[in-house]
Amino acid sequence: MSELIIRNGFVFDPLQGIRGDRMDIGIKDGKIVETSTLSAPRTIDAAGMTVMAGGVDIHSHVVGPKVNVGRLFRPEDKLFKSPHKSPTCSRMEMGSSVPSTFKTGYDYARMGYVFVNEAAMPPLHSPHVHEEIRDTPIIDNAAMPVFGNNWFTLEYLKNNEIENNAAYTAWLLRATRGFGIKVVNPGGSEAWGWGLNCVHIHDPVPYFDIAPAEIVKGLIETNEFLGLPHSVHLHCNNLGNPGNYTDTLDSLRLAEGYAPKNDFGRKQVMHVTHLQFHAYGGDSWGNVGARSKDIMDYVNAHDNITVDMGQVTLDETTTMTADGPFEHHLRAQNNLKWANVDVELETAAGVVPYIYSPKVKANTIQWAVGLELALLAKDPMRIFLTTDHPNAGPFTRYPRVIAWLMSRAARDATMKTFKWLDRTIDATSIDGIDRELDLYEIAQMTRAGPARALGLTHMYGGLAPGMDADVAVYALNPGDMPSDPAAIENAFSRCALLVKDGVVTVRDGEVVTEPAKRTIWVDVKVPENTQVQRDIYEHFLRHYSVKLDNYSLFEEHLHNSRVIEVDTTQ
Amino acid sequence: MKTVTLTLTNPPKLLLEGQNITPDNFAGKNTAEIATLDLWEGKQKIPLGKHFTVAGDGGATAAETKIVLRGDCTRVKRIGQQMTAGEIVIEGNADMYIGGWMQGGKIHVKGNVDSFCGIGMEGGELIVDGNAGCHLGSSPRGEWRGMKGGLIRVAGNVGSDTATFINGGTIIIGGDADIHVSTHGEGGTVVIKGDAKGRVGGQMVKGDIYVYGTIENPLPGFSMVGEVEQEVDGETALFAHHIGDLGERHPVSRGKTVYANLYTRL
Ligand SMILES: [Zn+2]
């Protein structure tokens, strides 16, 4: 394989503490190497530009059945919004808020991203997830199966059988080729099967006689018992409702007393996702207000927690979540089309289009809440840039979110478009925040931090020798940053260069090659557990509509596997 | 106003995608430049001049440009799509999507048109002397924001799914309408001077429908509330007034629930 050297760029690598030093990055055989080991490298001049590791997205909905429902039931999301086929790409691209698999891969690559974690895989439908992973070019993917409403999990945790739950979890991770433990509205999506919900962490789950708090704690214990690369990844109860910040604080407190146990450098025991949707005060949409400060005071003081933003981008988008009751609730608010599904024994899902408008007070408050969370964060290694794509906005808006974070002027310009600006300012603290993040902090929020929280810093998120040669170069000079925030947005939208696995993949914002992408999953070795084997057999015999033999992913569904092995038997 | 005449002298083997045939695209261009505009035949991009003989130059602006289409355009789609001003006269028939997403100006088709004409219309006038197919003045597939404004007038009959998700504007049909009229409507007016087959106003929230003839299968979600005299399209007549669709949500304005109105002529 060829050698490359990326010369003279301003390098930002928080994993190594490098803050914009002018450095050369050496690449050989798809890995970062010391430049001294190169013999005859091809040179790429990055003088005057910003160099970072490839971007890492910790939470995005890009593959699988609910994403595809979004594509299928929103043809209008493609109309007049699909570009002509790029002459440099092998496939045509479609869609806007729910792009086609191909557009998803290309657009992430154009932004300099190389790894995207699919945030919710219904275990029963894991073959569909993996088929779409295969069809999403360039970017490496992992997918987290959902556990928070799974009958096995609920039964084991009700009896406090952590070891059995761990054995089941290991089995399901392997059966689905999954990456980690996702929890969506714990108990609430199961209650949805009864037309109910769990909005507080002590609300009982019908039939199972367990509450969300016990589910979350049990899953944290399971996760640390197994020592998985990533922590429990939690979508809290009571998403999106005024006054929910107290429920969020209750959920955050569930992590108290737990410490991470893993060999992957992960420092948190709980990742709380799309925090923006969970930080509202008031008791109605009439008096809703930001409670970002209460939430971030807690997060800042507890370093066993990481979070991501779920930033509202003020676009027309498509919401989709395993939080079935939430989507029903949303449909009743906006009267738009609604898809709803139950996944037997495991989870639920719903999909509803949504328009976040600068003319709607609730939406502009949501916009402010997301930014406040990031701007009030003390440690950008523990808060990550997401839009919960596509729930709060499409991932293609990350560059705009970066511009808002880096520039008070960008925030002010957007706020000028708000119909209810005064009320938004009254209900939030965004207008009192002058903080502007720098490129180092952006690198923390978009690659180093998420990679560490995922337990993947041996491969992604940094530029140390031995790591994957995933390098993004942006046409931004840190010593001479543009005064126009639109220039920051443009630079992050279309990277000057992306090297993926040592291959020049994007040049001047255009995809020029499509190197092989990979599927990351976690294979956990646990001691043989006959009890759990019997439980699995029994449930498939009595309750599942598929046979056990047909359930696990067939090997041919798994595309270009990159397995992370965890051995608990040692 | 300057006139560009397109004569279809070399008919396509496949259907032609003619979305570039608009006053907006022709404005400021001379005969030769217009002949180089793109059309699509299947997936092949081809110059307009391959199929059409072009005569005349475009005006300075769309509003000052008139396009006349001659020859058999039965297989030419999307004429006048997204036009904002000016005029198009189609001397015979035309295919689907004529005047789709139209924002202004006027299209006059002297023959028949196929389906999806005037979909997503925001303004302007689409006049059809013959019949129209399905989805006339409807919303595009999946879209809940349908026709917003403008006028569609079809002298003959129309197919099914007229005015789905209509939000504004007026559609006047001289003949009969097949099933599904103003489904999910939330504004606007549809006038059917002939008969309607059924499912008129299903899931309609707001807006008006007039049917002069009979409705073969009226929906149970509409309830008669009285008789009213109304002026429609320049003539006054007596109608039975029904409100509905009672199975659908309805907004409340100044303390009163707003319903869709279905008027059937007495
Ligand atoms: Zn999500």
Short mmCIF file of C-alpha atoms in Angstrom, two decimals, chain A residues 169-539:
data_model
loop_
_atom_site.label_atom_id
_atom_site.label_comp_id
_atom_site.label_asym_id
_atom_site.label_seq_id
_atom_site.Cartn_x
_atom_site.Cartn_y
_atom_site.Cartn_z
CA THR A 169 -26.71 -9.62 26.55
CA ALA A 170 -23.58 -11.33 25.25
CA TRP A 171 -25.77 -13.75 23.30
CA LEU A 172 -27.86 -10.96 21.78
CA LEU A 173 -24.81 -8.86 20.87
CA ARG A 174 -23.49 -11.84 18.96
CA ALA A 175 -26.89 -12.77 17.47
CA THR A 176 -27.32 -9.24 16.09
CA ARG A 177 -23.63 -8.42 15.62
CA GLY A 178 -24.35 -5.49 17.86
CA PHE A 179 -22.03 -2.99 19.48
CA GLY A 180 -23.46 -2.09 22.89
CA ILE A 181 -26.43 -1.63 25.17
CA LYS A 182 -28.96 0.91 23.97
CA VAL A 183 -31.85 1.82 26.24
CA VAL A 184 -34.80 3.76 24.82
CA ASN A 185 -37.48 5.01 27.17
CA PRO A 186 -36.82 2.09 29.55
CA GLY A 187 -40.06 0.26 30.25
CA GLY A 188 -42.07 2.92 28.44
CA SER A 189 -41.94 1.34 25.00
CA GLU A 190 -43.04 -1.98 26.51
CA ALA A 191 -45.86 -0.19 28.36
CA TRP A 192 -46.84 1.24 24.99
CA GLY A 193 -47.98 -2.28 24.11
CA TRP A 194 -50.71 -1.67 26.69
CA GLY A 195 -51.30 1.86 25.36
CA LEU A 196 -49.41 3.20 28.37
CA ASN A 197 -46.02 4.84 29.01
CA CYS A 198 -43.47 5.25 31.81
CA VAL A 199 -42.79 8.96 32.14
CA HIS A 200 -41.04 8.82 35.51
CA ILE A 201 -38.27 6.44 36.51
CA HIS A 202 -40.40 4.81 39.21
CA ASP A 203 -43.49 4.21 37.04
CA PRO A 204 -44.17 0.48 36.95
CA VAL A 205 -43.93 -1.40 33.68
CA PRO A 206 -47.21 -3.30 33.21
CA TYR A 207 -47.01 -7.06 33.79
CA PHE A 208 -43.25 -7.09 34.40
CA ASP A 209 -43.44 -5.44 37.81
CA ILE A 210 -40.24 -3.48 37.34
CA ALA A 211 -39.57 0.26 37.01
CA PRO A 212 -37.28 2.19 34.63
CA ALA A 213 -34.85 2.97 37.46
CA GLU A 214 -34.22 -0.73 38.07
CA ILE A 215 -33.83 -1.38 34.35
CA VAL A 216 -31.21 1.33 33.97
CA LYS A 217 -29.26 0.35 37.07
CA GLY A 218 -29.41 -3.31 36.12
CA LEU A 219 -28.13 -2.55 32.65
CA ILE A 220 -25.27 -0.42 34.03
CA GLU A 221 -24.31 -3.35 36.26
CA THR A 222 -24.58 -5.72 33.31
CA ASN A 223 -22.48 -3.45 31.10
CA GLU A 224 -19.70 -3.12 33.70
CA PHE A 225 -19.92 -6.82 34.55
CA LEU A 226 -19.15 -7.53 30.90
CA GLY A 227 -16.66 -4.68 30.50
CA LEU A 228 -17.99 -3.58 27.13
CA PRO A 229 -16.18 -0.89 25.13
CA HIS A 230 -19.18 1.47 25.33
CA SER A 231 -21.35 2.21 28.35
CA VAL A 232 -25.11 1.96 28.68
CA HIS A 233 -26.46 4.43 26.11
CA LEU A 234 -29.65 5.92 27.52
CA HIS A 235 -32.57 7.73 25.93
CA CYS A 236 -34.34 8.83 29.12
CA ASN A 237 -38.00 8.53 29.98
CA ASN A 238 -40.34 11.45 29.32
CA LEU A 239 -38.58 12.74 26.22
CA GLY A 240 -39.69 16.04 24.78
CA ASN A 241 -42.13 17.15 27.46
CA PRO A 242 -42.16 20.44 29.38
CA GLY A 243 -40.94 19.91 32.93
CA ASN A 244 -39.05 16.74 32.11
CA TYR A 245 -35.71 17.99 33.46
CA THR A 246 -36.50 16.56 36.89
CA ASP A 247 -36.98 13.12 35.35
CA THR A 248 -33.69 13.57 33.52
CA LEU A 249 -31.90 14.48 36.76
CA ASP A 250 -33.47 11.41 38.36
CA SER A 251 -32.13 9.30 35.48
CA LEU A 252 -28.65 10.84 35.68
CA ARG A 253 -28.51 10.08 39.41
CA LEU A 254 -28.96 6.38 38.67
CA ALA A 255 -25.28 6.31 37.66
CA GLU A 256 -24.16 7.40 41.12
CA GLY A 257 -21.91 4.91 42.82
CA TYR A 258 -20.92 3.13 39.61
CA ALA A 259 -17.42 3.23 38.17
CA PRO A 260 -16.39 2.10 34.71
CA LYS A 261 -14.73 -1.30 34.40
CA ASN A 262 -13.28 -1.91 30.96
CA ASP A 263 -10.05 -2.28 29.03
CA PHE A 264 -10.93 0.32 26.40
CA GLY A 265 -10.19 3.62 28.11
CA ARG A 266 -13.86 4.44 28.58
CA LYS A 267 -14.45 6.64 31.60
CA GLN A 268 -18.25 6.81 31.87
CA VAL A 269 -20.85 4.30 33.00
CA MET A 270 -23.76 6.08 31.34
CA HIS A 271 -24.08 7.97 28.10
CA VAL A 272 -27.26 10.07 28.03
CA THR A 273 -28.25 10.88 24.49
CA HIS A 274 -30.00 13.85 22.85
CA LEU A 275 -29.98 15.70 26.15
CA GLN A 276 -31.65 18.71 24.56
CA PHE A 277 -34.95 16.82 24.45
CA HIS A 278 -34.68 16.17 28.18
CA ALA A 279 -33.86 19.60 29.64
CA TYR A 280 -37.17 21.45 29.74
CA GLY A 281 -38.80 23.32 32.61
CA GLY A 282 -42.35 24.60 32.94
CA ASP A 283 -45.43 22.44 32.81
CA SER A 284 -46.85 23.22 29.36
CA TRP A 285 -45.69 24.44 25.94
CA GLY A 286 -47.03 27.81 27.03
CA ASN A 287 -44.49 28.23 29.82
CA VAL A 288 -41.73 25.84 28.78
CA GLY A 289 -38.22 27.05 29.55
CA ALA A 290 -34.62 25.91 29.42
CA ARG A 291 -33.28 23.92 32.36
CA SER A 292 -29.95 23.33 30.67
CA LYS A 293 -28.11 24.86 33.58
CA ASP A 294 -29.59 22.49 36.17
CA ILE A 295 -28.75 19.56 33.93
CA MET A 296 -25.22 20.70 33.09
CA ASP A 297 -24.43 21.57 36.71
CA TYR A 298 -25.09 17.92 37.46
CA VAL A 299 -23.23 16.58 34.40
CA ASN A 300 -20.23 18.85 35.03
CA ALA A 301 -19.95 17.53 38.59
CA HIS A 302 -20.17 13.83 37.69
CA ASP A 303 -17.44 12.50 35.46
CA ASN A 304 -18.91 9.02 35.10
CA ILE A 305 -21.48 10.46 32.69
CA THR A 306 -21.20 11.56 29.06
CA VAL A 307 -23.92 13.21 27.00
CA ASP A 308 -24.68 14.31 23.48
CA MET A 309 -26.56 17.39 22.36
CA GLY A 310 -29.44 16.42 20.07
CA GLN A 311 -29.28 19.96 18.68
CA VAL A 312 -32.38 21.30 16.96
CA THR A 313 -31.34 22.73 13.59
CA LEU A 314 -34.63 24.47 12.70
CA ASP A 315 -35.29 22.35 9.64
CA GLU A 316 -38.09 20.21 8.31
CA THR A 317 -37.14 16.71 9.33
CA THR A 318 -38.38 13.23 10.16
CA THR A 319 -38.55 12.03 13.74
CA MET A 320 -38.01 8.32 14.36
CA THR A 321 -37.48 6.50 17.59
CA ALA A 322 -38.02 3.27 19.45
CA ASP A 323 -39.93 5.50 21.88
CA GLY A 324 -43.29 4.45 20.44
CA PRO A 325 -45.49 6.41 22.85
CA PHE A 326 -43.56 9.61 22.19
CA GLU A 327 -44.21 9.43 18.45
CA HIS A 328 -47.91 8.94 19.08
CA HIS A 329 -47.86 11.98 21.33
CA LEU A 330 -46.05 14.01 18.67
CA ARG A 331 -48.50 12.98 15.97
CA ALA A 332 -51.32 14.30 18.10
CA GLN A 333 -49.50 17.65 18.26
CA ASN A 334 -48.78 18.19 14.57
CA ASN A 335 -51.45 16.02 12.87
CA LEU A 336 -48.98 14.69 10.32
CA LYS A 337 -48.60 11.13 9.13
CA TRP A 338 -47.50 8.54 11.64
CA ALA A 339 -45.99 5.10 11.40
CA ASN A 340 -46.06 2.84 14.45
CA VAL A 341 -44.75 -0.66 14.97
CA ASP A 342 -44.36 -3.22 17.72
CA VAL A 343 -41.32 -5.47 17.55
CA GLU A 344 -42.30 -8.65 19.36
CA LEU A 345 -40.72 -9.15 22.80
CA GLU A 346 -38.18 -6.45 22.14
CA THR A 347 -39.19 -2.92 21.38
CA ALA A 348 -41.47 -0.56 19.45
CA ALA A 349 -40.95 2.29 17.03
CA GLY A 350 -42.68 5.28 15.52
CA VAL A 351 -42.00 7.78 12.75
CA VAL A 352 -43.55 11.25 12.29
CA PRO A 353 -42.40 14.18 10.10
CA TYR A 354 -41.75 17.37 12.03
CA ILE A 355 -41.01 20.97 11.08
CA TYR A 356 -38.83 22.91 13.50
CA SER A 357 -39.59 26.49 12.65
CA PRO A 358 -37.96 29.77 13.72
CA LYS A 359 -41.53 31.06 13.91
CA VAL A 360 -42.52 28.62 16.67
CA LYS A 361 -41.56 29.58 20.21
CA ALA A 362 -41.22 26.00 21.45
CA ASN A 363 -38.79 25.23 18.62
CA THR A 364 -36.61 28.27 19.14
CA ILE A 365 -36.44 27.45 22.85
CA GLN A 366 -35.38 23.91 21.92
CA TRP A 367 -32.68 25.40 19.69
CA ALA A 368 -31.37 27.46 22.58
CA VAL A 369 -31.47 24.55 25.03
CA GLY A 370 -29.22 22.40 22.84
CA LEU A 371 -26.60 25.09 22.43
CA GLU A 372 -26.72 26.01 26.11
CA LEU A 373 -25.89 22.43 27.05
CA ALA A 374 -22.71 22.53 24.99
CA LEU A 375 -21.78 26.07 25.96
CA LEU A 376 -22.29 25.37 29.68
CA ALA A 377 -20.23 22.18 29.54
CA LYS A 378 -16.96 22.29 31.45
CA ASP A 379 -15.43 19.30 29.68
CA PRO A 380 -16.00 19.01 25.92
CA MET A 381 -14.61 15.46 26.14
CA ARG A 382 -17.93 14.54 27.77
CA ILE A 383 -20.46 16.29 25.53
CA PHE A 384 -20.73 15.42 21.87
CA LEU A 385 -22.14 17.11 18.82
CA THR A 386 -25.26 15.33 17.56
CA THR A 387 -28.63 16.24 16.16
CA ASP A 388 -30.01 12.82 17.03
CA HIS A 389 -30.18 12.63 13.25
CA PRO A 390 -32.79 12.97 11.91
CA ASN A 391 -34.86 13.68 15.03
CA ALA A 392 -33.71 17.21 15.85
CA GLY A 393 -32.33 17.85 12.38
CA PRO A 394 -30.35 16.12 9.65
CA PHE A 395 -26.70 15.27 10.28
CA THR A 396 -25.77 17.39 7.28
CA ARG A 397 -26.33 20.38 9.58
CA TYR A 398 -23.42 19.52 11.89
CA PRO A 399 -21.31 22.22 10.21
CA ARG A 400 -23.97 24.79 11.04
CA VAL A 401 -24.09 23.58 14.64
CA ILE A 402 -20.30 23.97 14.75
CA ALA A 403 -20.66 27.53 13.47
CA TRP A 404 -23.23 28.28 16.22
CA LEU A 405 -20.89 26.84 18.84
CA MET A 406 -17.86 28.74 17.54
CA SER A 407 -19.49 32.07 16.88
CA ARG A 408 -21.75 34.28 18.94
CA ALA A 409 -22.38 36.23 15.72
CA ALA A 410 -23.72 33.06 14.10
CA ARG A 411 -26.10 32.53 17.02
CA ASP A 412 -27.21 36.16 16.92
CA ALA A 413 -27.86 36.02 13.18
CA THR A 414 -30.07 32.95 13.63
CA MET A 415 -31.88 34.49 16.61
CA LYS A 416 -32.73 37.53 14.47
CA THR A 417 -34.98 35.23 12.41
CA PHE A 418 -37.04 34.17 15.47
CA LYS A 419 -40.62 35.32 15.59
CA TRP A 420 -40.71 35.05 19.37
CA LEU A 421 -37.19 36.30 20.08
CA ASP A 422 -37.99 38.15 23.30
CA ARG A 423 -39.93 35.22 24.74
CA THR A 424 -37.19 32.82 23.69
CA ILE A 425 -34.59 34.99 25.44
CA ASP A 426 -36.79 35.19 28.55
CA ALA A 427 -37.23 31.42 28.66
CA THR A 428 -33.55 30.56 28.11
CA SER A 429 -30.09 31.81 28.99
CA ILE A 430 -28.62 31.66 25.47
CA ASP A 431 -28.52 35.44 25.08
CA GLY A 432 -26.33 35.75 28.16
CA ILE A 433 -23.70 33.30 26.91
CA ASP A 434 -20.75 34.77 25.04
CA ARG A 435 -18.62 31.64 25.00
CA GLU A 436 -17.23 30.66 21.60
CA LEU A 437 -15.69 27.22 21.29
CA ASP A 438 -12.34 26.83 19.56
CA LEU A 439 -11.21 24.20 17.08
CA TYR A 440 -9.67 22.07 19.83
CA GLU A 441 -12.99 21.92 21.64
CA ILE A 442 -14.78 21.11 18.37
CA ALA A 443 -12.31 18.26 17.83
CA GLN A 444 -13.13 17.04 21.35
CA MET A 445 -16.88 17.13 20.67
CA THR A 446 -16.77 15.54 17.23
CA ARG A 447 -14.01 12.90 17.32
CA ALA A 448 -11.85 12.49 20.43
CA GLY A 449 -14.70 12.60 22.96
CA PRO A 450 -17.15 10.30 21.18
CA ALA A 451 -14.34 7.85 20.33
CA ARG A 452 -13.35 7.66 24.01
CA ALA A 453 -16.96 7.24 25.16
CA LEU A 454 -17.39 4.43 22.63
CA GLY A 455 -14.18 2.77 23.82
CA LEU A 456 -12.68 3.04 20.34
CA THR A 457 -9.66 5.28 20.88
CA HIS A 458 -7.34 2.51 19.76
CA MET A 459 -8.79 2.97 16.26
CA TYR A 460 -10.77 6.19 15.87
CA GLY A 461 -10.79 9.76 17.10
CA GLY A 462 -7.08 10.57 17.10
CA LEU A 463 -3.89 10.70 15.08
CA ALA A 464 -1.42 8.71 17.18
CA PRO A 465 0.78 6.17 15.40
CA GLY A 466 -0.98 2.81 15.17
CA MET A 467 -4.48 4.25 14.86
CA ASP A 468 -6.55 4.04 11.68
CA ALA A 469 -5.33 6.51 9.08
CA ASP A 470 -8.57 8.49 9.08
CA VAL A 471 -7.63 12.13 8.63
CA ALA A 472 -9.84 15.10 7.82
CA VAL A 473 -8.40 18.38 6.57
CA TYR A 474 -10.53 21.53 6.69
CA ALA A 475 -9.79 24.76 4.86
CA LEU A 476 -9.63 26.82 8.05
CA ASN A 477 -6.58 28.60 9.35
CA PRO A 478 -6.79 28.66 13.16
CA GLY A 479 -4.59 31.74 13.24
CA ASP A 480 -6.82 33.58 10.83
CA MET A 481 -10.36 32.30 11.37
CA PRO A 482 -12.99 33.80 9.07
CA SER A 483 -15.13 36.52 10.62
CA ASP A 484 -18.11 35.26 8.61
CA PRO A 485 -19.51 32.17 10.36
CA ALA A 486 -20.84 30.94 6.99
CA ALA A 487 -17.22 30.32 6.01
CA ILE A 488 -16.80 28.04 9.06
CA GLU A 489 -19.95 26.18 8.08
CA ASN A 490 -18.74 25.78 4.50
CA ALA A 491 -15.34 24.49 5.56
CA PHE A 492 -16.87 21.80 7.78
CA SER A 493 -19.56 20.90 5.21
CA ARG A 494 -17.07 20.02 2.52
CA CYS A 495 -13.71 19.03 3.87
CA ALA A 496 -10.66 19.87 1.79
CA LEU A 497 -9.46 16.31 2.20
CA LEU A 498 -10.54 13.10 3.84
CA VAL A 499 -8.20 10.16 4.10
CA LYS A 500 -10.05 7.00 5.17
CA ASP A 501 -7.95 3.96 6.04
CA GLY A 502 -5.03 5.58 4.25
CA VAL A 503 -6.99 6.22 1.04
CA VAL A 504 -7.69 9.71 -0.26
CA THR A 505 -11.50 9.57 -0.23
CA VAL A 506 -12.66 13.18 -0.45
CA ARG A 507 -10.88 16.01 -2.23
CA ASP A 508 -12.13 19.61 -2.25
CA GLY A 509 -15.45 18.42 -0.86
CA GLU A 510 -16.06 15.75 -3.52
CA VAL A 511 -15.97 12.03 -2.94
CA VAL A 512 -13.24 10.73 -5.26
CA THR A 513 -12.95 7.10 -4.14
CA GLU A 514 -15.09 4.78 -2.07
CA PRO A 515 -12.80 2.65 0.07
CA ALA A 516 -14.23 -0.48 1.70
CA LYS A 517 -16.25 0.28 4.81
CA ARG A 518 -16.47 -1.91 7.90
CA THR A 519 -18.94 -3.14 10.48
CA ILE A 520 -17.75 -2.83 14.07
CA TRP A 521 -19.31 -5.20 16.59
CA VAL A 522 -18.52 -6.63 19.99
CA ASP A 523 -18.11 -10.33 20.64
CA VAL A 524 -18.22 -11.14 24.33
CA LYS A 525 -17.07 -14.46 25.64
CA VAL A 526 -19.02 -15.48 28.76
CA PRO A 527 -19.05 -18.73 30.71
CA GLU A 528 -21.61 -21.24 29.50
CA ASN A 529 -24.96 -20.48 31.11
CA THR A 530 -27.49 -23.31 30.70
CA GLN A 531 -30.23 -21.38 32.47
CA VAL A 532 -30.04 -18.56 29.93
CA GLN A 533 -29.77 -21.01 27.04
CA ARG A 534 -32.96 -22.67 28.26
CA ASP A 535 -34.71 -19.29 28.69
CA ILE A 536 -33.81 -18.34 25.13
CA TYR A 537 -35.04 -21.68 23.84
CA GLU A 538 -38.29 -21.36 25.81
CA HIS A 539 -39.07 -17.81 24.68
#
